[in-house]
PDB file of N, CA and C in Angstrom:
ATOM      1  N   UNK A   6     -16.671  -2.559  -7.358  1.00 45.00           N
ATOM      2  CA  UNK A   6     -16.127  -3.692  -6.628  1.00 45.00           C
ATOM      3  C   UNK A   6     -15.488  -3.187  -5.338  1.00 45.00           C
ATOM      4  N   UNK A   7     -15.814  -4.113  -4.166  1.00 50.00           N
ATOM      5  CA  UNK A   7     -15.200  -3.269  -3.032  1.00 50.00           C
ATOM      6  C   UNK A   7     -13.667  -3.323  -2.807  1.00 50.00           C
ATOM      7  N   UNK A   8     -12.793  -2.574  -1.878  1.00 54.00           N
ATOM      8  CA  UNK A   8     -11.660  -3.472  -1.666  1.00 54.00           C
ATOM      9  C   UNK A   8     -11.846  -4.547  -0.907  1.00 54.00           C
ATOM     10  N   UNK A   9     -12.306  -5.098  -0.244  1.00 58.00           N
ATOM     11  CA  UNK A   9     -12.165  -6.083   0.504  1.00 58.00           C
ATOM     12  C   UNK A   9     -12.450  -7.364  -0.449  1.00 58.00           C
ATOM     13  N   UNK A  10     -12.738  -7.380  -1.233  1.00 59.00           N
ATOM     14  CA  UNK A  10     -12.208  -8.083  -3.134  1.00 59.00           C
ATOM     15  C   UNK A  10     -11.203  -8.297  -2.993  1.00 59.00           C
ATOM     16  N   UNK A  11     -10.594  -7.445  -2.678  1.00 69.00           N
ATOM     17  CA  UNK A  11      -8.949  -7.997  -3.293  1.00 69.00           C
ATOM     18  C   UNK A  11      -8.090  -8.472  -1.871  1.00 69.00           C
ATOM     19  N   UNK A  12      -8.797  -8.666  -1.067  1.00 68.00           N
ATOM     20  CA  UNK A  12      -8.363  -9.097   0.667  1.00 68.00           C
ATOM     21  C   UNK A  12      -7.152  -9.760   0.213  1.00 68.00           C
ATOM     22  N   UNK A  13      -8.301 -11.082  -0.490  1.00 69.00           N
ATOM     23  CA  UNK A  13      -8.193 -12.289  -0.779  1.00 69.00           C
ATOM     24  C   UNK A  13      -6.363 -12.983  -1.528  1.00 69.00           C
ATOM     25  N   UNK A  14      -6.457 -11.095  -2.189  1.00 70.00           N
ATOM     26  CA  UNK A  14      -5.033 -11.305  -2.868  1.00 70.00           C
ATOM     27  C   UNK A  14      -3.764 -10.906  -2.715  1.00 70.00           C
ATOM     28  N   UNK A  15      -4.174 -10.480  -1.031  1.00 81.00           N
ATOM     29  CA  UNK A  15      -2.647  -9.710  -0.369  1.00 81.00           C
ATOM     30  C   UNK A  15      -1.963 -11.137   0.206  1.00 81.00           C
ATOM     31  N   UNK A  16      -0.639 -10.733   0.280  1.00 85.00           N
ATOM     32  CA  UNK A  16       0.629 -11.561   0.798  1.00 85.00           C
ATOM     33  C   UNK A  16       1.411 -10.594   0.854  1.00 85.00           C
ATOM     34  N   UNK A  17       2.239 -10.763   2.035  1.00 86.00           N
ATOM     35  CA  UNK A  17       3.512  -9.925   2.698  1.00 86.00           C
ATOM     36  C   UNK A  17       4.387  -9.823   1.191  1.00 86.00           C
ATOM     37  N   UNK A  18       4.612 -11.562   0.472  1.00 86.00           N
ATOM     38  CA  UNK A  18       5.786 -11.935  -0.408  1.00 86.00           C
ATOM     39  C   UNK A  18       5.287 -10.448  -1.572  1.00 86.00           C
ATOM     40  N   UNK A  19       3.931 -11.155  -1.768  1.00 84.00           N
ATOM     41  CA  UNK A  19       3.483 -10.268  -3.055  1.00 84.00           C
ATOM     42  C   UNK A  19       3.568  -8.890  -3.005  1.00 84.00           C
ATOM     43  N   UNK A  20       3.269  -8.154  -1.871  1.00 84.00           N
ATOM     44  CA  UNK A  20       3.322  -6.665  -1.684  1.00 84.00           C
ATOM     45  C   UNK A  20       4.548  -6.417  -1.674  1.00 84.00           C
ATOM     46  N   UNK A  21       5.656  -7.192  -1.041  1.00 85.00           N
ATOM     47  CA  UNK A  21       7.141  -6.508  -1.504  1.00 85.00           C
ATOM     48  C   UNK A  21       7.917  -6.504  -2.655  1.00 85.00           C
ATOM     49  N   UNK A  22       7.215  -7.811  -3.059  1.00 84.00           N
ATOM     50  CA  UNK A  22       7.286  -8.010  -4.464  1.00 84.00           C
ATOM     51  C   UNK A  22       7.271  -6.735  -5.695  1.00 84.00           C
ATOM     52  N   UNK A  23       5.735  -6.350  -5.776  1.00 78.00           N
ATOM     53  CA  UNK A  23       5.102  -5.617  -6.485  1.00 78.00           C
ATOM     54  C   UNK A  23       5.917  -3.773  -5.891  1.00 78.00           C
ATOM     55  N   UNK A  24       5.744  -3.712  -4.619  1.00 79.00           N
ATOM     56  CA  UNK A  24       6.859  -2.542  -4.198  1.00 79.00           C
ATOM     57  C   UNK A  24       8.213  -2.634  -5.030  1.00 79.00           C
ATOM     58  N   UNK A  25       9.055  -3.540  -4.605  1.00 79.00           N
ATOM     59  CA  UNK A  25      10.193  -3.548  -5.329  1.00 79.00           C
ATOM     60  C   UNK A  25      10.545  -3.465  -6.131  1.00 79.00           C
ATOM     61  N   UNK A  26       9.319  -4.004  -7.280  1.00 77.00           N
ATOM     62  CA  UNK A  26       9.593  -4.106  -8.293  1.00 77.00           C
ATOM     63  C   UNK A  26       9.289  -2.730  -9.172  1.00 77.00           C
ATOM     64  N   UNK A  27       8.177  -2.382  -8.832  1.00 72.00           N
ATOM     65  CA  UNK A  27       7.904  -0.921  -9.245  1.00 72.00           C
ATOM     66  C   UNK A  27       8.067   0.138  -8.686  1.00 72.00           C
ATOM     67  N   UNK A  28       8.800   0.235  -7.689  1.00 72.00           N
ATOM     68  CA  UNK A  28       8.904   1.136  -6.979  1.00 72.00           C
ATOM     69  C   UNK A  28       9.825   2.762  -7.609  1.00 72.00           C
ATOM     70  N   UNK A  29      10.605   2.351  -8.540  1.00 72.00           N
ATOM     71  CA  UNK A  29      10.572   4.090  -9.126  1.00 72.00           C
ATOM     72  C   UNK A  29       9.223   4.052 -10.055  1.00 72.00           C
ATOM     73  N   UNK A  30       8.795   3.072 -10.969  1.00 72.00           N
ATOM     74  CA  UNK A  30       7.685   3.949 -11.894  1.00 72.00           C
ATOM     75  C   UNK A  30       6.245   4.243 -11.053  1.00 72.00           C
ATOM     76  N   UNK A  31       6.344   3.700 -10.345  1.00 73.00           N
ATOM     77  CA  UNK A  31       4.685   3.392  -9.310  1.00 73.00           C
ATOM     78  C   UNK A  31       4.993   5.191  -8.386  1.00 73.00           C
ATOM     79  N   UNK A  32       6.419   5.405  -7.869  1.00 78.00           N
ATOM     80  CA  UNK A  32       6.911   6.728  -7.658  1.00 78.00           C
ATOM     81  C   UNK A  32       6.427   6.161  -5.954  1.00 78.00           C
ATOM     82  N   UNK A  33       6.711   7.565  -4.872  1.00 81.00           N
ATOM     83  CA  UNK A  33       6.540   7.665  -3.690  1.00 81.00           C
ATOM     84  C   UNK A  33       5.312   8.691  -3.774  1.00 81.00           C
ATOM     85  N   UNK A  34       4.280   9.075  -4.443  1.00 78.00           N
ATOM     86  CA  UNK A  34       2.948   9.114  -4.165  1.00 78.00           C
ATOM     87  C   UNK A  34       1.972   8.211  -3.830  1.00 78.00           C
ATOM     88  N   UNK A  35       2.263   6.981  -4.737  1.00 79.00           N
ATOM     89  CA  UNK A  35       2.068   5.688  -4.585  1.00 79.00           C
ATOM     90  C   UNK A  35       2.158   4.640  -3.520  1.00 79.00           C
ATOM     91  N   UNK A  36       3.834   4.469  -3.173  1.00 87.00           N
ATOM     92  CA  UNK A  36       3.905   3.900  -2.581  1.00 87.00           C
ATOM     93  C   UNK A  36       4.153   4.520  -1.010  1.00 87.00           C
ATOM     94  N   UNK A  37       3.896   5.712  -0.701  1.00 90.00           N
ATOM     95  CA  UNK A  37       3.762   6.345   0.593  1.00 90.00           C
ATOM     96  C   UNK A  37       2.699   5.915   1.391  1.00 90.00           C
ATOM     97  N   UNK A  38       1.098   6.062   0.947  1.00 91.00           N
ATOM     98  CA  UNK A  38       0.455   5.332   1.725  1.00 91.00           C
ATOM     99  C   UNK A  38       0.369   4.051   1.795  1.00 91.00           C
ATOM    100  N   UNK A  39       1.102   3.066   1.033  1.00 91.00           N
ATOM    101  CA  UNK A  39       1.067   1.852   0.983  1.00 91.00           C
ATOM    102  C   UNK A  39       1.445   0.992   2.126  1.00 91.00           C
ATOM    103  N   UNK A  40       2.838   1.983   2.046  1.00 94.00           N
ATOM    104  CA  UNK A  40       4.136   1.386   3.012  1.00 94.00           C
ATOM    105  C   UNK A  40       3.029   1.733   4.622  1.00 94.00           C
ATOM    106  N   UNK A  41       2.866   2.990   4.756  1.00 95.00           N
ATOM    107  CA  UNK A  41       1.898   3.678   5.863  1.00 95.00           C
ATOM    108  C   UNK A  41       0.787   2.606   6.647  1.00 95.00           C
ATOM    109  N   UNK A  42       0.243   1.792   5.575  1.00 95.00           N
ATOM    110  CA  UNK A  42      -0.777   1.184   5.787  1.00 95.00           C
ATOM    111  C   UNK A  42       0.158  -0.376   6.189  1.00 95.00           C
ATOM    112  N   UNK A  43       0.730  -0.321   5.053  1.00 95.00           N
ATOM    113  CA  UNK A  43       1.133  -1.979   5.598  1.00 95.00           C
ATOM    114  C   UNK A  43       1.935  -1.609   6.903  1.00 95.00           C
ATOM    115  N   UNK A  44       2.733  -1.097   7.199  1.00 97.00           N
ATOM    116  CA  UNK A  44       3.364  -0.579   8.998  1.00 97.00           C
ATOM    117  C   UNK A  44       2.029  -0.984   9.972  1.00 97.00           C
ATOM    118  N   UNK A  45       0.885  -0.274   9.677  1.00 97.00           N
ATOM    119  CA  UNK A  45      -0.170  -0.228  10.367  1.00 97.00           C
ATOM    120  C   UNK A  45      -1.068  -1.390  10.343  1.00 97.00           C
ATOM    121  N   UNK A  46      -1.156  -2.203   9.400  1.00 96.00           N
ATOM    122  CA  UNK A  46      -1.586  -3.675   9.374  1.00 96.00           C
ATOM    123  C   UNK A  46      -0.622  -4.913  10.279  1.00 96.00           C
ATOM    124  N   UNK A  47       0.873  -3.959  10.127  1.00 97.00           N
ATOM    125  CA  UNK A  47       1.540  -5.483  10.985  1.00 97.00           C
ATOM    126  C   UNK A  47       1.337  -4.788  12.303  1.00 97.00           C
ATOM    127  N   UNK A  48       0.715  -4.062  12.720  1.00 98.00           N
ATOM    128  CA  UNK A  48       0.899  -3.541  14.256  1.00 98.00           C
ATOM    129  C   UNK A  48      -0.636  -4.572  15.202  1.00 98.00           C
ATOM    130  N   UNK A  49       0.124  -4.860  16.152  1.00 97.00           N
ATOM    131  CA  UNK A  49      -0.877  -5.677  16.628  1.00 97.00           C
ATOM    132  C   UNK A  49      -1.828  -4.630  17.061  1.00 97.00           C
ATOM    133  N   UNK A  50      -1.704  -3.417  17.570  1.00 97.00           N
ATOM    134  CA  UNK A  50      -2.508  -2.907  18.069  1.00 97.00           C
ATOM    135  C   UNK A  50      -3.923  -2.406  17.057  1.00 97.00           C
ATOM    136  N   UNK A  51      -3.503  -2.618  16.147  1.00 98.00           N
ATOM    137  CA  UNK A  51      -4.448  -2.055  14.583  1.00 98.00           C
ATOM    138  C   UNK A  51      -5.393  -3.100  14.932  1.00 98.00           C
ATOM    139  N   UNK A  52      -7.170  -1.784  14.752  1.00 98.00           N
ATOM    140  CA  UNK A  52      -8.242  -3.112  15.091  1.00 98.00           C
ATOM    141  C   UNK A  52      -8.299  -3.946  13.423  1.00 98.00           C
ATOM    142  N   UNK A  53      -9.154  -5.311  13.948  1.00 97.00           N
ATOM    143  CA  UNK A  53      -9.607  -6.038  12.377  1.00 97.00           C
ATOM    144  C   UNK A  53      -9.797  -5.200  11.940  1.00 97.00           C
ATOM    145  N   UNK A  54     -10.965  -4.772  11.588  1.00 97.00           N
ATOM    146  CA  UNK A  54     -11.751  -4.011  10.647  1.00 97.00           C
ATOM    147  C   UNK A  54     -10.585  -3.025   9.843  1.00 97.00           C
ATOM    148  N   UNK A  55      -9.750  -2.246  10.469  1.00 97.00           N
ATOM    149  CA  UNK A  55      -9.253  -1.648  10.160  1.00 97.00           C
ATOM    150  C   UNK A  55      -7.866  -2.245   9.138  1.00 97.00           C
ATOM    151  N   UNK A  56      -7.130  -3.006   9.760  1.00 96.00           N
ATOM    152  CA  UNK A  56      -6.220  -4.264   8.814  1.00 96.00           C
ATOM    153  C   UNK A  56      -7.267  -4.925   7.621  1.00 96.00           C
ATOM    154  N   UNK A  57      -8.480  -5.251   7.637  1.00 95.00           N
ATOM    155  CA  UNK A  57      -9.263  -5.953   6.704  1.00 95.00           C
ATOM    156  C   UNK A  57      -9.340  -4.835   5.175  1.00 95.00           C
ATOM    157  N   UNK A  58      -9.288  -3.643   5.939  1.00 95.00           N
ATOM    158  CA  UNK A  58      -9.090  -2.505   4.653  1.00 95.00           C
ATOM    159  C   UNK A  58      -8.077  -2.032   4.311  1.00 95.00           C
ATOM    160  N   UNK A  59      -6.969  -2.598   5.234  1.00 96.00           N
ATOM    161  CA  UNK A  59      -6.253  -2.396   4.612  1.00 96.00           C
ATOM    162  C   UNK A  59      -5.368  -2.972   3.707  1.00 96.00           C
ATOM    163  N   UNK A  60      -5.721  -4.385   3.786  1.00 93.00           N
ATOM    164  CA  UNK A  60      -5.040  -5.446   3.194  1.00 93.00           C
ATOM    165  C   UNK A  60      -5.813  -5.701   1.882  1.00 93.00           C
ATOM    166  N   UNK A  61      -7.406  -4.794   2.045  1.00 92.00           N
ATOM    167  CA  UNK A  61      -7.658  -4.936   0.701  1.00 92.00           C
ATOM    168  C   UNK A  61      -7.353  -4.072  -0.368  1.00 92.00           C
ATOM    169  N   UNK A  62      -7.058  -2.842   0.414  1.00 91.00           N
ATOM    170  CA  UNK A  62      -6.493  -1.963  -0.718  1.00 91.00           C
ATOM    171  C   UNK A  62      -5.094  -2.475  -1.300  1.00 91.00           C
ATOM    172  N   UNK A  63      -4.398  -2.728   0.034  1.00 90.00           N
ATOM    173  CA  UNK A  63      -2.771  -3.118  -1.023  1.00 90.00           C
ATOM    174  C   UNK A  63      -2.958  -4.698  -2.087  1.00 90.00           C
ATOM    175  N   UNK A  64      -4.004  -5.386  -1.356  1.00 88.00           N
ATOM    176  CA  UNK A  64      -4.353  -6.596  -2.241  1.00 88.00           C
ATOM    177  C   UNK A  64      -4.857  -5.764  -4.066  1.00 88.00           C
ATOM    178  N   UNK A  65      -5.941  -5.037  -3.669  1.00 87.00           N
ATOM    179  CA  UNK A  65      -5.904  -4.192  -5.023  1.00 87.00           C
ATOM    180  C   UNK A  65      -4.590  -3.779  -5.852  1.00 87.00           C
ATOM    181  N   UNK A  66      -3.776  -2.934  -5.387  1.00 83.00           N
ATOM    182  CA  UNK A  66      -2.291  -2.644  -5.211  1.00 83.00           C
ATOM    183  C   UNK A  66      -1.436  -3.556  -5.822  1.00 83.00           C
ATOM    184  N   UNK A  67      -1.733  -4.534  -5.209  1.00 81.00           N
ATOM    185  CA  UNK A  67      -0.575  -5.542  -5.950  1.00 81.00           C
ATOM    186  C   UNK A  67      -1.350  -6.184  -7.084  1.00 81.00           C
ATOM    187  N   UNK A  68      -2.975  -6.511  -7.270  1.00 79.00           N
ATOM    188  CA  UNK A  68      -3.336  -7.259  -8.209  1.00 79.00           C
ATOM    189  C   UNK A  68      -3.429  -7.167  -9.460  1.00 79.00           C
ATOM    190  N   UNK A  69      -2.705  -8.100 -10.350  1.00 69.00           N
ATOM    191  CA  UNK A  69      -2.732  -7.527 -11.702  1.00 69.00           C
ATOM    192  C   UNK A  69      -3.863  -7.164 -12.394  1.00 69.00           C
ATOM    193  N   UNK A  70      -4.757  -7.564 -11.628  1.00 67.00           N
ATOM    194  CA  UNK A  70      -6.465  -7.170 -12.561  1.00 67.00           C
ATOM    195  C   UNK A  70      -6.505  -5.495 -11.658  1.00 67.00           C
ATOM    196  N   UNK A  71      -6.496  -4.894 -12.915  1.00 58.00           N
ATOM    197  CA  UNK A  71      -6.507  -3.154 -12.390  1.00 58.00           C
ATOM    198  C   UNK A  71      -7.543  -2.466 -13.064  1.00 58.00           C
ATOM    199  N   UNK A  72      -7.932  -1.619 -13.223  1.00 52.00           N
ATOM    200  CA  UNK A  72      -9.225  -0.929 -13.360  1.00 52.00           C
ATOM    201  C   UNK A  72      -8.594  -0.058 -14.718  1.00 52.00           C
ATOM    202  N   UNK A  73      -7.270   0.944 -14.452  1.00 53.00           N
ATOM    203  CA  UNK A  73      -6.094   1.638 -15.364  1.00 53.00           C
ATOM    204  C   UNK A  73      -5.072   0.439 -15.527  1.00 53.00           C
ATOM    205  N   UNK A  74      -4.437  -0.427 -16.313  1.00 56.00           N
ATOM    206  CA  UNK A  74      -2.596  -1.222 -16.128  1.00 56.00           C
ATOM    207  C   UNK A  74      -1.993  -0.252 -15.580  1.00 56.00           C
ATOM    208  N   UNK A  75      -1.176  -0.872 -14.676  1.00 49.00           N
ATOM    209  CA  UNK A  75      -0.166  -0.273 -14.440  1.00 49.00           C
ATOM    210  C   UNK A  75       0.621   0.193 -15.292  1.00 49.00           C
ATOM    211  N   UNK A  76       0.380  -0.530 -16.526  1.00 50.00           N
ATOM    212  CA  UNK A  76       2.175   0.501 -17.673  1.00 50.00           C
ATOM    213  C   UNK A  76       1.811   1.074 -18.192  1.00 50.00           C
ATOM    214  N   UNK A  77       0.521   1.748 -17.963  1.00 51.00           N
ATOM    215  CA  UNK A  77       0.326   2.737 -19.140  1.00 51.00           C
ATOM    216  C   UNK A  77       0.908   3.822 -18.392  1.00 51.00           C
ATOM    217  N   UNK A  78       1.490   4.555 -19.208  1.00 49.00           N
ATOM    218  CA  UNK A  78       2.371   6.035 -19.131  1.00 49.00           C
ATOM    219  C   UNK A  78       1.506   6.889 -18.456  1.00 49.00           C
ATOM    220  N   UNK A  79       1.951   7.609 -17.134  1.00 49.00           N
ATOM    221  CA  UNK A  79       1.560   8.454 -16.642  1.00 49.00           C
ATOM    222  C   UNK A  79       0.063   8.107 -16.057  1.00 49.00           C
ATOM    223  N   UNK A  80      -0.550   7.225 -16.327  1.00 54.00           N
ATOM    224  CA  UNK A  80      -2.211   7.253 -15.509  1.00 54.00           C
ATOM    225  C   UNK A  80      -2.240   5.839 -14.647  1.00 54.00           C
ATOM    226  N   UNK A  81      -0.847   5.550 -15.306  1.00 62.00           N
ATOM    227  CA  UNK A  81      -0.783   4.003 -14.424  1.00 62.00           C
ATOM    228  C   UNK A  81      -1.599   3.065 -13.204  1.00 62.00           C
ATOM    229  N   UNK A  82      -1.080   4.247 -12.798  1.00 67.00           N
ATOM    230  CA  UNK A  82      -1.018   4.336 -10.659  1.00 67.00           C
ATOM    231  C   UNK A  82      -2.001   4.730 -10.613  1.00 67.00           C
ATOM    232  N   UNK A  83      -2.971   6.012 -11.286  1.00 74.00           N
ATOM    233  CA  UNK A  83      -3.966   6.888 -10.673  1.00 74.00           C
ATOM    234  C   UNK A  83      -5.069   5.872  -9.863  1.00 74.00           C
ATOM    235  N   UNK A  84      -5.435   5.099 -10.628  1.00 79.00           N
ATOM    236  CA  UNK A  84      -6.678   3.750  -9.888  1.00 79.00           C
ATOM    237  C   UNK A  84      -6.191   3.402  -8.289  1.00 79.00           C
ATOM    238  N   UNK A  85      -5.008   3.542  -8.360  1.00 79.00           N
ATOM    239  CA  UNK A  85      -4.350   2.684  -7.211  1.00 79.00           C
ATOM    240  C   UNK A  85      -4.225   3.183  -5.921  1.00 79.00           C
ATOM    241  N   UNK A  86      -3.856   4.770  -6.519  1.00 81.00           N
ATOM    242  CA  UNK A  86      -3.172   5.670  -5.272  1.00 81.00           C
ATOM    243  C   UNK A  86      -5.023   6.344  -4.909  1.00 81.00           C
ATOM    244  N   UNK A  87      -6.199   6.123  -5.874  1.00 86.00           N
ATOM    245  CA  UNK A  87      -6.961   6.651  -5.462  1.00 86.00           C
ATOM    246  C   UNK A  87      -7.491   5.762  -4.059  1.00 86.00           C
ATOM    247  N   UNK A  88      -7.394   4.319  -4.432  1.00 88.00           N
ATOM    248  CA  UNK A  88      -8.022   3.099  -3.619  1.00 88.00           C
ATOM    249  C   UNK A  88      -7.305   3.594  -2.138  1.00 88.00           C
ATOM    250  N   UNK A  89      -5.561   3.435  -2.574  1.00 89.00           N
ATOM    251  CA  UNK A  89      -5.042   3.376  -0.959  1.00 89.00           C
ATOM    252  C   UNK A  89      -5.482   4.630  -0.274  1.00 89.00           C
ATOM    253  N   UNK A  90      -5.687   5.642  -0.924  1.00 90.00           N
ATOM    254  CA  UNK A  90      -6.059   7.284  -0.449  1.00 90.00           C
ATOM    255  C   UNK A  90      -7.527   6.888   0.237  1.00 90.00           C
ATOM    256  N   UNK A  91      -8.287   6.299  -0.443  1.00 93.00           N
ATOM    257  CA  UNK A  91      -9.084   6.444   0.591  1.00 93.00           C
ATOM    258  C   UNK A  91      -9.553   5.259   1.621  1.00 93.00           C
ATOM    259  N   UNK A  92      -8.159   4.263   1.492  1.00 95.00           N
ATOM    260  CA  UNK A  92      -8.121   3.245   2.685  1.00 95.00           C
ATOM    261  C   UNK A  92      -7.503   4.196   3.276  1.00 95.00           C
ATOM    262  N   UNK A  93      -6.464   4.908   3.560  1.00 94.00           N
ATOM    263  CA  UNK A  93      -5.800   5.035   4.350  1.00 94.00           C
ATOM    264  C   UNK A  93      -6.716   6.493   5.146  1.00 94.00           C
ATOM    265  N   UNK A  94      -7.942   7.253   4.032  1.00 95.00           N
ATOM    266  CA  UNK A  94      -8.664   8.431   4.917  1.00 95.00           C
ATOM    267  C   UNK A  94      -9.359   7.159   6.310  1.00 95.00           C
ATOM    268  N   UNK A  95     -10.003   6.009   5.273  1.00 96.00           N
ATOM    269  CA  UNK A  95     -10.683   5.256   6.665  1.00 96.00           C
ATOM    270  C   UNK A  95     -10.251   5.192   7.845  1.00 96.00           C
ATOM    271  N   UNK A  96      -8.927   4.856   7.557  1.00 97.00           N
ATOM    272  CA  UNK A  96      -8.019   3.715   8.800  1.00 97.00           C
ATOM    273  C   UNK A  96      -6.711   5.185   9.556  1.00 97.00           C
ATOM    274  N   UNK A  97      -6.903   6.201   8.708  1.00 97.00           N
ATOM    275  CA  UNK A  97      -6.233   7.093   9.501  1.00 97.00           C
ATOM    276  C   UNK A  97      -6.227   7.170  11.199  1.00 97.00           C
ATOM    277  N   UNK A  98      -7.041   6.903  11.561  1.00 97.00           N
ATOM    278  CA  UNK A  98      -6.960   7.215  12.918  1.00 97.00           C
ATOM    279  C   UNK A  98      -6.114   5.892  13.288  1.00 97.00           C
ATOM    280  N   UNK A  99      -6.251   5.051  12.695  1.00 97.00           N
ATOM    281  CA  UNK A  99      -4.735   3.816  13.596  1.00 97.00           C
ATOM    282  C   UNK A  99      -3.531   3.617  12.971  1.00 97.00           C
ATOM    283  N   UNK A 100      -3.421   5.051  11.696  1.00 97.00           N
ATOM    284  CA  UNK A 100      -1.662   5.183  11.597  1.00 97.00           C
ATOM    285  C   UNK A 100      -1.027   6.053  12.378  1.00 97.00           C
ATOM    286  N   UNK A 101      -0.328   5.167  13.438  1.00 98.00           N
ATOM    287  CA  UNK A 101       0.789   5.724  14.340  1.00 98.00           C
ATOM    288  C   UNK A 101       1.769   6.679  13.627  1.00 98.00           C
ATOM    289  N   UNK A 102       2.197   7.372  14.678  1.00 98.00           N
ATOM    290  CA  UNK A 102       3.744   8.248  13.884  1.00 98.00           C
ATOM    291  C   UNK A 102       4.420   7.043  13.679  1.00 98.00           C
ATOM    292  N   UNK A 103       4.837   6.255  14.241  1.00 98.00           N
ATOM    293  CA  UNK A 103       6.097   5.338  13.788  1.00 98.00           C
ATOM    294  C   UNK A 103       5.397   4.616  12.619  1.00 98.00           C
ATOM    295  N   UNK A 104       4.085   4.460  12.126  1.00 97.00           N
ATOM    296  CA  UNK A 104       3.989   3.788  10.835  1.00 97.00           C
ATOM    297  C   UNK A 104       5.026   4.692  10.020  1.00 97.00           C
ATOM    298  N   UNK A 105       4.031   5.855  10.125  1.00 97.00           N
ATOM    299  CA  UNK A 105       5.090   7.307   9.315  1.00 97.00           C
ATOM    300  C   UNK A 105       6.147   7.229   8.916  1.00 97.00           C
ATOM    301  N   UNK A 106       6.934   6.970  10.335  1.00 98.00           N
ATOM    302  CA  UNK A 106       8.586   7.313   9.738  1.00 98.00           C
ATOM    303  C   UNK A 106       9.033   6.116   9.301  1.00 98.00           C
ATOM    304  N   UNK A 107       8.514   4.904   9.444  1.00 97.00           N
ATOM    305  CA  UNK A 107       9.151   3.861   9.081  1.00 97.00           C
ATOM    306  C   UNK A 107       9.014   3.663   7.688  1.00 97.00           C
ATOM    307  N   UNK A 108       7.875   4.125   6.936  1.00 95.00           N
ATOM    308  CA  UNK A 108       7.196   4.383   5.559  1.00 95.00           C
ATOM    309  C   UNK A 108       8.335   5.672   5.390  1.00 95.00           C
ATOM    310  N   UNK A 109       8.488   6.350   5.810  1.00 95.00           N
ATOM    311  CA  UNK A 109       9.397   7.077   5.266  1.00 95.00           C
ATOM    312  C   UNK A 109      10.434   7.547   5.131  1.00 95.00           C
ATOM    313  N   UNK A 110      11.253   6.241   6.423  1.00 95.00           N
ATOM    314  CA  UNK A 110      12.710   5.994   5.798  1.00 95.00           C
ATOM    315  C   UNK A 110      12.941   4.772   4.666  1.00 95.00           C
ATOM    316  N   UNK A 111      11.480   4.200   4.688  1.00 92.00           N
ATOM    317  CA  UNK A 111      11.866   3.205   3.542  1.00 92.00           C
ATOM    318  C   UNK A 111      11.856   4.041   2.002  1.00 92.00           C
ATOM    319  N   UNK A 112      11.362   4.807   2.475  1.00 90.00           N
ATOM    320  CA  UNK A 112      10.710   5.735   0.963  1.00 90.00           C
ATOM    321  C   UNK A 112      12.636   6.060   0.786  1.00 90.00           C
ATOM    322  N   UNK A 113      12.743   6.791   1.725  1.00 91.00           N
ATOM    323  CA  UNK A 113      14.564   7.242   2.000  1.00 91.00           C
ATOM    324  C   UNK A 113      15.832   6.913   1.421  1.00 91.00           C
ATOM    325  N   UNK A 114      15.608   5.374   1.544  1.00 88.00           N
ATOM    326  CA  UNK A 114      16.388   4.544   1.485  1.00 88.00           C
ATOM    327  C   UNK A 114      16.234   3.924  -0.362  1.00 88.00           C
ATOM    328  N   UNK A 115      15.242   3.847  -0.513  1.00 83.00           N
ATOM    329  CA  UNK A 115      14.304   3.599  -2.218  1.00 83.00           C
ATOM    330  C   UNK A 115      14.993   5.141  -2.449  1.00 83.00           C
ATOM    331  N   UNK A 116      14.545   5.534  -2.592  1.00 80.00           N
ATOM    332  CA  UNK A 116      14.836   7.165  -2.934  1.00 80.00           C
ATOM    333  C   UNK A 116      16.338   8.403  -2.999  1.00 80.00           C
ATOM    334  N   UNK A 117      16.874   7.816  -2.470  1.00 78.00           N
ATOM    335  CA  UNK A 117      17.937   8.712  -2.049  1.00 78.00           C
ATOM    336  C   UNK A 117      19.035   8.412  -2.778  1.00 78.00           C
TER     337      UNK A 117
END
């Protein structure tokens, strides 16, 4: 199934949602490229194509239909962080440094 499947099921509400809510068990492997990508989806300068993948991976991300559940112990995430890993190899070339640091003072701030 592609990501762009799960386009359909991103929302700003839902992705902070699903961040917030899991954000220690989901861990900052997880949610590092997430945050990375969504920075880089609200940037106007990010082409379509490139926001279209990326909104389908975090749409994957947040959707409860998962390939692994999320609660299973320890393999939870693996489905998830594989999807955003390789949205974010695609769309690498239009994450700015400031996606970066902004993904990773939020990580900071979650974290610290």
């Amino acid at each position: 199934m592609s990501n762009h499947a799960f386009e359909k099921d991103y929302s700003d509400d839902s992705f902070w949602t699903k961040v917030k809510t899991y954000a220690k068990s989901a861990g900052e492997t997880a949610l590092e490229p997430a945050l990375k990508m969504y920075y880089a989806a609200i940037d106007a300068d990010t082409p379509a194509w490139a926001k279209t993948t990326i909104y389908g991976a975090l749409g994957y991300f947040i959707s409860p239909v998962d390939v692994i559940p999320d609660i299973t112990p320890m393999v939870g995430y693996t489905d998830d962080i594989g999807v955003l890993c390789a949205a974010l190899a695609a769309t690498a070339s239009h994450i700015k440094e400031e996606h970066v640091a902004k993904a990773k003072e939020t990580l900071k701030q979650w974290f610290s």
